């Protein structure tokens, strides 16, 4: 319930109480709190409209508070009735130092959204927890099973921040504001603030999904339907310093993909930096003839002739100091730091030709003004030209450089003052870039604000440089190697990727495609258990992947790990323990409900990234399963029938490993229980599966690319036998005498195989009373 009492707001819902709630507006550098006596408060059905005159009526602030069963939404409009423009700063839609969330001793955790680094669920008592969140923060009171969300549902115009105040592990204060950063509201004009929302409920995961649904509507997000899967390479081959050049290695790998992974949806080639003359940012339209000597047109044609879509890396806000002509042309379009000096966002560019010169002579990178007409025309020309060349995939990187105060490089001022500094200037630039690139081009963003890309860009890298290799540069940590292994917490390792995959699950295919896997690398000498972790993270991401291995040389054993993730499912795994696991462990359990036309089942990935074995207790009701029913459990990576589970099951997780389990309700008749062809064991490779009780026949149809082989596993009760046993591997489970049947499949010229297994009742052929079942 939202109340207006004695000139201040008060919100009470379940165990949440926000009292002494003030509204405040920064005008011309001074914060004015709404004077209670001047406010005209109008009570509406489940809410209030507050008309707040400021500066003797020069500014009118209309605040509308609307309440429903589970949330309170705050919207507002500012009007300038005076003769002069006013500079707007922070608009406080919530300012309270009197917040109660449960009891002081309650176990409360929070996920404050950060734009840089790892996204972590912290106990409120953790001193390392950031006190400031961008856009949103998700709380969960684990003692009371109560969720609280404080979030902006619009944020693409002004910087939106939420400040948290704590005392001895308890939440005591909240401030939520949008910052117009000195933008001027002209006389006779109105402007809306961003919209803020509080939600109270029982499920923090559902609140995150609900927030994403609202933002998707607000941004008119048009989500890219294809899931880009492609080739990058670089994990084991240095295409810069080796004898074989980038062209040779790339063409041979594309051919190897067609020969060894054909039919699995691998369609893109990402050429990173190597196409740019000198590898210097800003040289976007100048070709690198040293690394790709055939030239632009032959290279792109050769890529397309092999059936792939060309893609480039671009740092659209970057300008290299070595490019003197471009520096002169754009000198007045370089952003300034708050102290007035040019904004340098990279002190030493180490890639391309710059990495071949002494460090003291290496160039720096400047940030371009996202609102400057020269910059907009420059980037428009770049992407329109790329489109003419046939480029349809982009990794647009280091977007932080032009994001201003919504990321980590705030600037003093920008060119177009009609746009709010930060969010509005930045998103306006992104729209220009996307339009120039074309509707048929996929734009993946990296190292930027992410949430602000909703409805504009197609994909967002949500994590780290997971799975990437590096050239043999003597100054790199990787040197004298191209890849780092045996450290899951390394900045290209699985721990970072998995944590952010969990924390961002709710935005996937609602706001954009989450790219939480980045590069899929599985080849030796990466330990097999780590390779399986990599493959599982990518499969459960529901998003894009670039292959990092040398497909020409990879063994069939490790190549099969790639196959088991493809074709890629579009759905992301739900981190069911996101708010349960302590910070030191992180989320470990990811769940997918598979609703195929032929049946429903559940798949769980259980990770143990620690160096010691552990037992993970899994409550099946958290999967939406019935505690009173029995489920058949198949272990994918170990190809092992685990038996039946009811209510709960324990996963014995080896050190630095992942376990993938499939749960299907035991129907007391033959049923498909697993496959070895895809991590999701049926969703992507089984077209149909049905048991005909009248005919006592289980029939299924499987699909994989020609020349592949695979196995379907069937469970049958202990009172049947197989009639047409030829070509089947039939085993009796000694624990309960049920049957586990392996049906080997060969996909030769056809990519579809249908198989029928005919059963009979044992009682029809045997005297059951005399049968020794021991």
XYZ file of C-alpha atoms in Angstrom:
774
model
C 0.000 0.000 0.000
C 1.256 3.453 -0.920
C 0.297 6.272 1.438
C 0.676 10.056 1.430
C 1.198 11.090 5.050
C 2.258 14.439 6.414
C 3.789 15.495 3.124
C 5.771 12.297 2.574
C 5.163 8.912 1.007
C 5.097 5.600 2.793
C 5.025 2.165 1.149
C 4.069 -1.001 3.035
C 3.996 -4.450 1.439
C 4.539 -7.741 3.257
C 7.685 -7.220 5.386
C 8.805 -4.208 3.320
C 8.275 -0.753 4.780
C 9.671 2.394 3.161
C 8.884 5.416 5.308
C 9.836 9.093 5.125
C 9.934 8.749 1.335
C 10.922 12.074 -0.208
C 11.025 13.355 -3.769
C 13.850 15.618 -4.852
C 15.006 17.411 -7.981
C 18.389 18.899 -8.809
C 17.946 22.216 -10.631
C 20.884 24.370 -11.677
C 23.159 22.393 -9.367
C 21.008 22.560 -6.210
C 18.784 19.756 -4.924
C 15.267 20.847 -3.990
C 13.172 18.453 -1.966
C 9.486 18.741 -2.684
C 7.960 21.115 -0.118
C 5.132 19.185 1.542
C 2.866 22.170 2.046
C 2.748 23.067 -1.628
C 1.942 19.613 -2.982
C -1.534 18.941 -4.351
C -2.144 15.239 -3.681
C -4.932 13.472 -5.525
C -5.808 9.955 -4.464
C -6.663 7.646 -7.338
C -7.720 4.035 -7.554
C -4.671 2.253 -6.132
C -2.332 5.198 -6.337
C -1.666 8.910 -6.125
C -1.020 11.859 -8.397
C 1.195 14.498 -6.815
C 1.477 17.966 -8.328
C 4.610 19.548 -6.979
C 5.395 23.234 -7.705
C 9.068 24.124 -7.434
C 10.830 27.486 -7.603
C 7.648 29.434 -6.961
C 5.827 27.535 -9.649
C 8.428 27.971 -12.383
C 8.853 24.175 -12.462
C 5.919 21.816 -12.098
C 6.666 18.203 -11.275
C 3.777 15.782 -11.711
C 4.439 12.433 -10.079
C 2.110 9.480 -10.661
C 2.299 6.448 -8.368
C 0.407 3.355 -9.513
C 0.056 0.189 -7.490
C -0.997 -3.329 -8.463
C -0.968 -6.666 -6.650
C 2.801 -6.985 -6.568
C 4.391 -3.686 -7.570
C 4.457 0.089 -7.335
C 5.365 2.153 -10.409
C 6.573 5.760 -10.236
C 6.305 7.915 -13.370
C 6.760 11.649 -13.581
C 6.806 14.662 -15.889
C 8.645 17.951 -15.502
C 7.327 21.178 -17.017
C 9.142 24.501 -17.262
C 6.619 27.356 -16.925
C 9.315 30.015 -16.480
C 10.975 32.355 -18.991
C 14.456 30.780 -18.798
C 15.860 27.292 -19.418
C 16.816 25.281 -16.357
C 19.609 22.756 -16.011
C 18.362 19.418 -14.713
C 20.456 17.041 -12.678
C 19.251 14.157 -10.543
C 15.533 13.489 -10.191
C 15.050 11.464 -7.008
C 11.984 9.265 -7.445
C 12.777 7.540 -4.180
C 14.776 8.979 -1.297
C 14.345 7.217 2.019
C 16.630 6.598 4.951
C 13.945 4.632 6.738
C 13.691 1.233 5.014
C 12.725 -1.997 6.738
C 13.030 -5.332 4.931
C 12.151 -8.142 7.309
C 14.035 -8.285 10.589
C 17.641 -7.195 11.234
C 18.743 -10.807 11.767
C 17.222 -12.049 8.484
C 19.481 -13.601 5.868
C 19.223 -11.164 2.937
C 21.170 -11.233 -0.319
C 21.280 -8.789 -3.216
C 22.257 -8.696 -6.873
C 23.208 -5.080 -7.654
C 23.561 -4.555 -11.401
C 27.079 -3.527 -12.397
C 28.296 -2.424 -15.811
C 31.827 -3.698 -15.355
C 33.117 -7.079 -14.231
C 31.345 -9.951 -12.586
C 27.733 -9.903 -11.502
C 27.583 -11.404 -8.027
C 24.880 -12.160 -5.478
C 26.159 -10.770 -2.166
C 24.968 -11.162 1.387
C 23.983 -7.688 2.604
C 26.547 -8.166 5.334
C 29.365 -8.476 2.784
C 31.579 -5.390 2.904
C 32.583 -5.988 -0.719
C 29.058 -5.520 -1.990
C 28.790 -2.347 -4.103
C 26.586 0.313 -2.576
C 25.527 1.589 -5.996
C 23.648 -0.261 -8.712
C 22.980 0.792 -12.269
C 19.342 0.436 -13.400
C 18.259 -2.238 -10.920
C 18.945 -4.254 -7.825
C 17.345 -7.559 -6.872
C 17.000 -8.503 -3.185
C 15.983 -11.805 -1.667
C 15.192 -12.382 1.999
C 16.125 -16.036 2.326
C 14.771 -16.234 5.856
C 11.275 -15.139 4.798
C 11.352 -16.362 1.163
C 10.495 -12.828 0.100
C 11.826 -10.988 -2.940
C 12.180 -7.233 -3.364
C 13.155 -5.549 -6.600
C 14.046 -1.884 -7.029
C 14.469 -1.102 -10.713
C 14.074 1.418 -13.474
C 11.988 0.116 -16.353
C 13.110 2.897 -18.681
C 16.756 3.973 -18.760
C 17.822 4.858 -22.302
C 17.725 8.629 -21.824
C 19.168 9.509 -18.420
C 21.661 7.735 -16.200
C 19.752 5.630 -13.665
C 21.271 4.657 -10.343
C 20.119 3.105 -7.095
C 21.988 3.724 -3.837
C 21.820 1.161 -1.048
C 22.310 2.001 2.596
C 23.061 -0.790 5.059
C 23.727 -1.147 8.728
C 25.012 -4.365 10.285
C 23.808 -6.451 7.352
C 20.325 -4.922 7.151
C 18.920 -2.688 4.435
C 18.172 0.735 5.933
C 17.926 3.141 3.014
C 17.216 3.404 -0.712
C 17.705 6.222 -3.184
C 16.725 5.926 -6.824
C 17.346 8.713 -9.290
C 17.748 9.439 -12.961
C 20.433 11.974 -13.807
C 19.862 14.459 -16.641
C 23.478 15.580 -16.255
C 22.897 19.277 -16.895
C 20.499 18.882 -19.816
C 18.430 22.044 -20.220
C 14.642 22.036 -20.102
C 13.575 24.917 -22.277
C 10.797 27.404 -21.366
C 7.326 26.100 -22.145
C 8.574 22.525 -22.595
C 7.930 19.256 -20.765
C 10.004 16.135 -20.309
C 9.424 12.770 -18.699
C 11.781 11.293 -16.176
C 12.693 7.643 -16.345
C 10.201 5.227 -14.792
C 10.952 3.502 -11.487
C 9.331 0.391 -10.041
C 9.286 -1.512 -6.763
C 8.149 -5.137 -6.740
C 7.513 -7.428 -3.775
C 6.878 -11.144 -4.128
C 8.162 -14.598 -3.323
C 10.349 -15.471 -6.322
C 13.375 -13.331 -7.266
C 13.848 -15.200 -10.559
C 10.272 -14.463 -11.548
C 10.753 -10.802 -10.647
C 13.783 -10.608 -12.927
C 11.818 -12.195 -15.765
C 8.926 -9.828 -15.138
C 11.241 -6.821 -15.255
C 12.632 -7.997 -18.602
C 9.108 -8.396 -19.994
C 8.296 -4.782 -19.096
C 11.543 -3.469 -20.584
C 10.987 -5.495 -23.757
C 7.634 -3.765 -24.210
C 9.067 -0.344 -23.415
C 11.936 -0.708 -25.892
C 9.938 -2.550 -28.574
C 12.713 -5.128 -28.631
C 12.772 -7.087 -31.885
C 14.879 -10.086 -30.988
C 17.147 -11.657 -33.614
C 15.746 -15.084 -34.469
C 18.811 -16.892 -35.799
C 21.466 -18.018 -33.321
C 24.814 -17.010 -34.819
C 27.320 -19.861 -34.651
C 30.637 -19.301 -36.353
C 34.390 -19.594 -36.438
C 37.017 -17.340 -34.860
C 39.921 -19.663 -34.093
C 42.996 -18.428 -32.292
C 43.053 -20.824 -29.354
C 45.844 -22.996 -30.722
C 46.994 -21.268 -33.924
C 48.760 -17.900 -34.174
C 47.551 -16.339 -37.420
C 49.822 -13.307 -37.042
C 53.282 -14.644 -36.163
C 53.196 -18.114 -37.720
C 54.416 -19.248 -41.114
C 50.898 -19.967 -42.299
C 48.973 -16.784 -42.878
C 45.503 -15.866 -41.707
C 43.975 -16.553 -45.109
C 45.305 -20.090 -45.445
C 44.388 -21.054 -41.903
C 40.935 -19.531 -42.222
C 40.034 -21.094 -45.563
C 41.221 -24.516 -44.425
C 39.227 -24.247 -41.208
C 36.070 -23.224 -43.037
C 36.478 -26.226 -45.319
C 37.093 -28.462 -42.301
C 33.901 -27.149 -40.702
C 31.951 -28.007 -43.844
C 33.487 -31.487 -43.957
C 33.457 -32.340 -40.251
C 30.644 -30.206 -38.804
C 28.415 -29.635 -41.799
C 24.692 -29.380 -41.234
C 24.995 -28.100 -37.655
C 24.316 -24.423 -38.346
C 27.846 -22.980 -38.335
C 27.475 -20.050 -40.724
C 29.595 -17.071 -39.645
C 33.250 -16.067 -39.817
C 34.446 -13.467 -37.344
C 37.637 -11.766 -38.541
C 38.975 -9.858 -35.566
C 41.279 -6.858 -36.244
C 43.255 -8.686 -38.944
C 41.351 -7.015 -41.785
C 42.179 -3.472 -40.594
C 45.272 -1.795 -41.997
C 47.923 -1.920 -39.312
C 45.315 -3.272 -36.898
C 44.771 0.368 -35.893
C 41.279 1.457 -34.745
C 39.921 4.069 -37.112
C 41.318 2.373 -40.219
C 38.002 0.608 -40.634
C 37.841 1.005 -44.413
C 41.556 0.425 -45.103
C 42.523 -3.166 -45.829
C 45.332 -5.091 -44.146
C 47.230 -6.463 -47.141
C 50.035 -7.773 -44.944
C 47.802 -10.271 -43.137
C 45.236 -10.812 -45.919
C 47.299 -10.279 -49.075
C 44.683 -11.401 -51.601
C 42.709 -8.223 -50.906
C 39.252 -7.418 -49.667
C 37.071 -8.591 -52.548
C 38.762 -11.985 -53.069
C 38.815 -12.654 -49.339
C 35.136 -11.911 -48.810
C 34.246 -13.838 -51.974
C 36.249 -16.863 -50.814
C 34.463 -16.792 -47.455
C 31.059 -16.576 -49.112
C 31.929 -19.294 -51.637
C 32.508 -21.646 -48.736
C 29.020 -20.865 -47.444
C 29.942 -18.482 -44.630
C 28.844 -14.968 -43.711
C 31.724 -12.504 -43.206
C 31.982 -10.651 -39.901
C 34.328 -7.944 -38.597
C 35.462 -6.522 -35.269
C 34.856 -2.777 -34.825
C 35.564 -0.403 -31.941
C 33.261 2.379 -33.138
C 34.284 4.985 -30.529
C 38.016 4.312 -30.824
C 40.448 6.629 -32.623
C 44.133 5.679 -32.761
C 46.632 8.480 -32.184
C 48.904 7.107 -34.954
C 46.297 7.968 -37.604
C 47.379 11.585 -38.006
C 45.090 12.459 -40.933
C 42.024 11.105 -39.167
C 43.106 12.715 -35.924
C 43.197 16.073 -37.660
C 39.855 15.508 -39.377
C 38.101 14.530 -36.141
C 40.085 16.649 -33.703
C 37.023 18.639 -32.641
C 34.977 15.477 -32.210
C 37.088 13.871 -29.483
C 35.497 13.727 -26.060
C 37.058 15.601 -23.167
C 37.637 14.355 -19.657
C 36.001 16.279 -16.788
C 39.271 18.249 -16.450
C 39.072 19.339 -20.094
C 41.868 17.173 -21.509
C 41.196 14.739 -24.357
C 39.583 11.512 -23.156
C 42.099 8.687 -23.538
C 40.388 5.331 -23.065
C 43.393 3.123 -23.802
C 46.866 4.325 -22.887
C 48.689 1.713 -24.935
C 47.261 -0.109 -27.964
C 49.123 -3.426 -28.196
C 47.431 -5.109 -31.140
C 48.315 -5.182 -34.819
C 51.399 -3.280 -35.954
C 51.419 -1.316 -32.686
C 52.404 -4.490 -30.862
C 55.561 -4.727 -32.969
C 57.064 -1.415 -31.841
C 58.642 -0.422 -28.484
C 56.081 0.178 -25.758
C 57.151 3.778 -25.258
C 56.239 4.505 -28.888
C 52.871 2.763 -28.941
C 49.763 4.811 -29.669
C 46.932 5.623 -27.332
C 43.250 5.539 -28.216
C 40.893 8.502 -27.901
C 37.121 8.381 -27.497
C 34.887 9.925 -30.152
C 31.859 12.064 -29.281
C 28.720 9.935 -29.915
C 26.658 13.042 -30.664
C 29.015 14.867 -33.014
C 27.793 15.057 -36.643
C 31.283 14.266 -37.950
C 31.381 11.087 -35.886
C 27.878 10.064 -36.879
C 28.683 10.590 -40.547
C 31.981 8.734 -40.161
C 30.417 5.682 -38.535
C 27.473 5.767 -40.937
C 29.872 5.611 -43.877
C 31.836 2.750 -42.314
C 28.838 0.504 -41.775
C 27.098 1.364 -45.026
C 30.320 0.494 -46.845
C 30.666 -2.740 -44.907
C 27.131 -3.625 -45.910
C 28.040 -3.049 -49.557
C 31.021 -5.344 -49.074
C 28.752 -8.132 -47.820
C 29.568 -7.999 -44.099
C 26.615 -9.116 -41.971
C 28.148 -9.856 -38.572
C 29.850 -7.405 -36.239
C 31.489 -7.609 -32.868
C 31.218 -3.947 -31.818
C 33.623 -3.675 -28.936
C 34.672 -1.304 -26.150
C 31.405 0.607 -26.316
C 32.229 1.927 -22.855
C 34.409 4.532 -24.587
C 31.393 6.535 -25.730
C 28.908 5.639 -22.993
C 29.804 8.440 -20.608
C 28.337 8.320 -17.120
C 26.393 5.114 -17.717
C 29.733 3.283 -17.763
C 33.256 4.061 -16.542
C 34.360 6.944 -18.805
C 32.345 10.050 -17.910
C 33.091 13.033 -20.117
C 32.953 16.794 -19.621
C 30.531 17.633 -22.395
C 29.267 16.526 -25.780
C 28.381 18.288 -29.005
C 24.610 17.932 -29.309
C 23.119 19.521 -26.198
C 19.598 18.527 -27.246
C 20.573 15.020 -26.126
C 21.093 14.058 -22.503
C 24.743 13.236 -21.837
C 25.405 9.550 -21.383
C 22.427 7.336 -22.120
C 20.564 9.382 -24.745
C 23.636 10.486 -26.711
C 24.948 6.911 -26.576
C 21.755 5.120 -27.636
C 21.181 7.654 -30.406
C 24.629 6.751 -31.782
C 23.837 3.034 -31.565
C 20.646 3.508 -33.570
C 22.553 5.337 -36.306
C 25.139 2.549 -36.384
C 22.551 -0.236 -36.498
C 20.558 1.453 -39.263
C 23.696 1.841 -41.369
C 24.694 -1.781 -40.785
C 21.292 -2.971 -42.019
C 18.417 -4.966 -40.587
C 20.020 -8.122 -41.963
C 23.267 -7.579 -40.031
C 23.858 -9.013 -36.571
C 25.527 -6.603 -34.134
C 27.044 -8.131 -31.005
C 28.114 -5.619 -28.370
C 30.895 -6.011 -25.850
C 32.470 -4.077 -22.975
C 29.641 -1.608 -22.637
C 26.460 -0.897 -20.683
C 24.512 -3.943 -22.073
C 20.988 -3.227 -20.773
C 20.875 0.033 -22.734
C 21.190 -1.957 -25.950
C 17.680 -3.387 -25.604
C 15.679 -2.854 -28.764
C 18.738 -1.465 -30.598
C 21.506 -4.053 -30.912
C 21.041 -7.757 -31.530
C 23.351 -9.413 -29.042
C 25.255 -8.600 -25.864
C 28.319 -10.361 -24.573
C 27.289 -10.809 -20.971
C 30.536 -12.181 -19.627
C 34.269 -12.326 -20.189
C 36.638 -13.334 -22.998
C 35.713 -16.930 -22.190
C 37.492 -19.481 -24.365
C 39.711 -17.022 -26.238
C 43.346 -17.497 -27.201
C 45.972 -14.863 -27.966
C 48.781 -14.505 -30.505
C 52.334 -15.269 -29.363
C 53.145 -11.803 -28.098
C 56.075 -11.707 -25.687
C 54.371 -9.143 -23.467
C 51.129 -11.085 -23.036
C 50.479 -13.222 -19.953
C 49.697 -16.097 -22.322
C 53.246 -16.056 -23.761
C 54.907 -18.341 -24.765
C 51.545 -20.038 -25.249
C 48.343 -19.143 -27.075
C 45.904 -20.444 -24.449
C 45.646 -20.700 -20.663
C 44.413 -23.897 -18.965
C 43.973 -25.291 -15.440
C 42.511 -22.132 -13.919
C 38.720 -21.923 -14.085
C 38.779 -18.499 -12.418
C 41.180 -16.970 -14.964
C 39.717 -14.067 -16.936
C 39.197 -16.313 -19.973
C 37.926 -19.152 -17.778
C 34.582 -20.711 -17.023
C 33.841 -19.277 -13.567
C 33.291 -15.704 -14.731
C 31.239 -16.831 -17.743
C 29.016 -19.119 -15.689
C 28.323 -16.534 -13.002
C 27.287 -13.890 -15.502
C 25.279 -16.386 -17.525
C 23.253 -16.962 -14.373
C 22.871 -13.313 -13.365
C 21.728 -12.222 -16.842
C 19.499 -15.174 -17.773
C 16.340 -13.046 -17.731
C 17.389 -10.757 -20.596
C 18.031 -13.549 -23.116
C 15.695 -13.425 -26.116
C 13.658 -10.736 -24.397
C 15.914 -7.708 -24.776
C 18.550 -9.248 -27.080
C 20.524 -12.472 -27.435
C 22.767 -13.123 -24.445
C 26.236 -14.132 -25.604
C 27.443 -15.731 -22.395
C 29.604 -18.399 -24.014
C 31.699 -16.262 -26.370
C 34.278 -18.718 -27.785
C 33.853 -22.490 -27.547
C 37.246 -24.144 -27.104
C 37.473 -27.844 -26.182
C 40.626 -29.361 -27.688
C 43.593 -30.923 -25.910
C 45.540 -30.171 -23.732
C 42.448 -28.623 -22.116
C 41.436 -31.260 -19.527
C 38.455 -33.313 -20.634
C 36.424 -32.313 -17.577
C 37.031 -28.641 -18.388
C 36.156 -29.195 -22.046
C 32.838 -30.662 -20.928
C 32.258 -27.626 -18.708
C 32.893 -25.361 -21.707
C 30.530 -27.340 -23.927
C 27.783 -27.378 -21.302
C 27.998 -23.638 -20.640
C 27.597 -22.980 -24.364
C 24.748 -25.463 -24.785
C 22.830 -24.069 -21.802
C 23.442 -20.480 -22.935
C 20.850 -20.732 -25.698
C 22.993 -18.158 -27.476
C 25.774 -17.668 -29.992
C 29.183 -19.338 -30.083
C 32.371 -18.830 -32.041
C 34.628 -21.871 -32.390
C 38.139 -21.361 -31.048
C 39.762 -24.683 -31.951
C 41.691 -25.611 -35.083
C 39.005 -27.703 -36.767
C 41.559 -29.131 -39.204
C 43.468 -30.870 -36.413
C 40.993 -31.485 -33.596
C 40.532 -35.136 -32.680
C 37.230 -36.879 -33.335
C 36.795 -37.321 -29.588
C 36.998 -33.596 -28.854
C 35.134 -32.682 -32.041
C 32.208 -34.709 -30.721
C 31.965 -32.283 -27.790
C 31.268 -29.464 -30.248
C 28.654 -31.570 -32.026
C 26.842 -32.262 -28.781
C 26.068 -28.538 -28.409
C 24.668 -28.153 -31.947
C 22.258 -27.245 -33.368
C 21.900 -24.677 -30.589
C 18.690 -24.564 -28.584
C 17.289 -21.034 -28.293
C 16.398 -21.272 -24.604
C 18.734 -20.452 -21.742
C 19.126 -22.521 -18.592
C 17.483 -21.098 -15.477
C 19.903 -20.705 -12.530
C 17.593 -22.134 -9.899
C 20.102 -21.575 -7.081
C 21.195 -18.066 -8.108
C 20.074 -16.584 -4.777
C 20.889 -19.678 -2.718
C 24.583 -20.272 -3.204
C 27.037 -18.274 -1.132
C 29.209 -15.817 -2.983
C 32.276 -18.031 -2.767
C 30.526 -20.876 -4.601
C 28.223 -19.075 -7.005
C 25.332 -20.591 -8.932
C 25.735 -24.294 -9.646
C 22.343 -25.578 -10.823
C 20.864 -24.683 -14.207
C 17.508 -26.061 -15.335
C 15.769 -26.470 -18.666
C 12.213 -27.718 -19.125
C 11.988 -29.254 -22.604
C 8.477 -29.265 -24.034
C 8.829 -31.229 -27.251
C 5.843 -32.114 -29.414
C 6.357 -35.734 -28.453
C 6.903 -35.283 -24.703
C 8.111 -33.244 -21.757
C 11.221 -33.777 -19.675
C 13.753 -31.800 -17.640
C 17.501 -31.335 -17.929
C 19.771 -30.057 -15.144
C 23.417 -29.020 -15.350
C 25.204 -29.229 -11.994
C 28.643 -27.579 -11.858
C 31.348 -28.033 -9.292
C 34.141 -25.584 -10.116
C 35.908 -26.209 -6.814
C 39.067 -28.322 -6.527
C 37.382 -30.720 -4.100
C 34.486 -33.141 -4.664
C 31.113 -32.152 -3.299
C 27.589 -33.473 -2.928
C 24.833 -31.286 -4.375
C 21.359 -31.827 -2.989
C 18.682 -31.315 -5.628
C 15.077 -30.791 -4.608
C 13.067 -31.950 -7.606
C 10.161 -29.686 -6.739
C 12.421 -26.764 -7.696
C 12.231 -28.138 -11.232
C 8.462 -28.086 -11.072
C 8.337 -31.860 -10.608
C 5.886 -33.695 -8.381
C 7.455 -34.819 -5.112
C 5.214 -37.901 -5.053
C 6.131 -39.151 -8.535
C 9.090 -41.212 -9.657
C 11.454 -39.986 -12.380
C 13.997 -41.833 -14.494
C 17.421 -40.147 -14.409
C 20.045 -40.321 -17.157
C 23.579 -38.919 -16.782
C 24.592 -37.462 -20.145
C 28.368 -37.109 -19.892
C 28.860 -40.453 -18.168
C 26.239 -42.198 -20.345
C 24.856 -43.782 -17.221
C 21.344 -44.669 -16.090
C 21.196 -43.387 -12.526
C 17.950 -45.098 -11.610
C 14.761 -43.613 -10.215
C 14.456 -40.454 -8.132
C 11.551 -39.119 -6.090
C 11.421 -35.878 -4.140
C 15.178 -35.287 -3.925
C 18.375 -36.645 -5.374
C 22.043 -36.187 -4.536
C 24.575 -35.365 -7.231
C 28.064 -36.567 -6.377
C 30.101 -33.959 -8.214
C 33.768 -34.596 -8.942
C 36.235 -31.689 -8.667
C 36.107 -29.172 -11.520
C 33.364 -30.990 -13.372
C 29.832 -30.743 -14.657
C 27.044 -33.293 -14.457
C 24.108 -33.129 -16.863
C 21.037 -35.105 -15.831
C 17.799 -35.798 -17.700
C 14.598 -36.422 -15.720
C 11.519 -37.990 -17.272
C 8.496 -39.271 -15.400
C 8.499 -43.057 -15.114
C 5.452 -44.153 -17.151
C 5.824 -47.854 -16.230
C 6.241 -48.607 -19.930
C 9.118 -48.280 -22.395
C 10.289 -44.686 -22.768
C 13.197 -42.764 -24.284
C 15.483 -41.877 -21.392
C 18.477 -40.264 -23.097
C 20.751 -39.922 -26.118
C 24.466 -39.336 -26.649
C 23.995 -36.911 -29.551
C 23.108 -33.624 -27.891
C 23.407 -32.158 -24.402
C 19.614 -31.750 -24.244
C 19.049 -35.401 -25.144
C 16.056 -35.147 -27.438
C 15.139 -31.514 -27.987
C 17.309 -30.945 -31.047
C 17.759 -34.463 -32.480
C 14.552 -36.414 -31.753
C 11.668 -35.548 -34.064
C 9.169 -37.839 -32.384
C 8.995 -40.626 -29.821
C 5.874 -42.566 -28.878
C 4.949 -45.807 -27.216
C 1.934 -47.616 -28.660
C 0.583 -49.743 -25.841
C -1.765 -51.691 -28.082
C 1.141 -52.711 -30.320
C 3.685 -52.779 -27.505
C 6.016 -50.766 -29.729
C 8.217 -47.775 -29.021
C 8.950 -45.794 -32.186
C 11.221 -42.800 -32.507
C 12.673 -40.661 -35.285
C 16.094 -39.044 -34.953
C 17.859 -36.474 -37.102
C 21.550 -35.613 -37.431
C 23.778 -34.605 -40.333
C 24.753 -37.368 -42.776
C 27.743 -39.544 -41.826
C 27.170 -39.040 -38.101
C 26.447 -41.839 -35.647
C 24.600 -41.747 -32.367
C 22.745 -43.719 -29.743
C 19.278 -43.493 -28.282
C 18.766 -44.993 -24.823
C 15.474 -46.550 -23.810
C 14.265 -47.670 -20.407
C 11.766 -50.520 -20.138
C 10.077 -52.024 -17.067
C 11.110 -55.406 -15.670
C 8.107 -57.285 -17.024
C 8.882 -57.000 -20.748
C 11.364 -58.362 -23.293
C 12.492 -57.121 -26.713
C 11.207 -59.033 -29.719
C 13.276 -57.452 -32.511
C 16.578 -57.502 -30.647
C 18.898 -57.479 -33.680
C 21.156 -54.411 -33.701
C 20.221 -53.408 -30.159
C 22.338 -53.512 -27.024
C 20.057 -54.797 -24.285
C 21.174 -54.656 -20.667
C 19.440 -55.645 -17.443
C 19.819 -53.240 -14.549
C 20.757 -55.519 -11.667
C 19.266 -53.118 -9.160
C 15.648 -53.613 -10.224
C 15.727 -55.886 -13.332
C 14.531 -53.132 -15.638
C 16.040 -52.922 -19.118
C 18.349 -50.286 -20.548
C 18.423 -50.552 -24.316
C 20.976 -48.788 -26.486
C 19.864 -48.273 -30.073
C 22.881 -47.371 -32.263
C 22.004 -45.170 -35.222
C 23.844 -44.390 -38.453
C 22.942 -41.301 -40.427
C 24.379 -42.142 -43.813
C 23.007 -40.420 -46.897
C 19.807 -39.532 -45.089
C 19.791 -37.266 -42.065
C 16.689 -38.892 -40.579
C 16.507 -42.388 -39.074
C 13.358 -44.059 -37.737
C 13.514 -47.006 -35.389
C 10.895 -49.253 -33.812
C 11.458 -51.461 -30.797
C 8.837 -54.163 -30.331
C 8.175 -55.510 -26.862
C 6.353 -58.450 -25.430
C 5.273 -59.421 -21.942
C 7.638 -61.775 -20.157
C 4.642 -63.548 -18.696
C 3.659 -64.607 -22.222
C 6.885 -66.560 -22.756
C 8.055 -67.450 -19.264
C 6.684 -68.893 -16.086
C 7.418 -65.835 -13.943
C 7.161 -67.832 -10.740
C 10.142 -69.955 -11.820
C 12.249 -67.117 -13.223
C 15.318 -66.252 -11.183
C 15.465 -62.442 -11.236
C 18.288 -62.199 -8.710
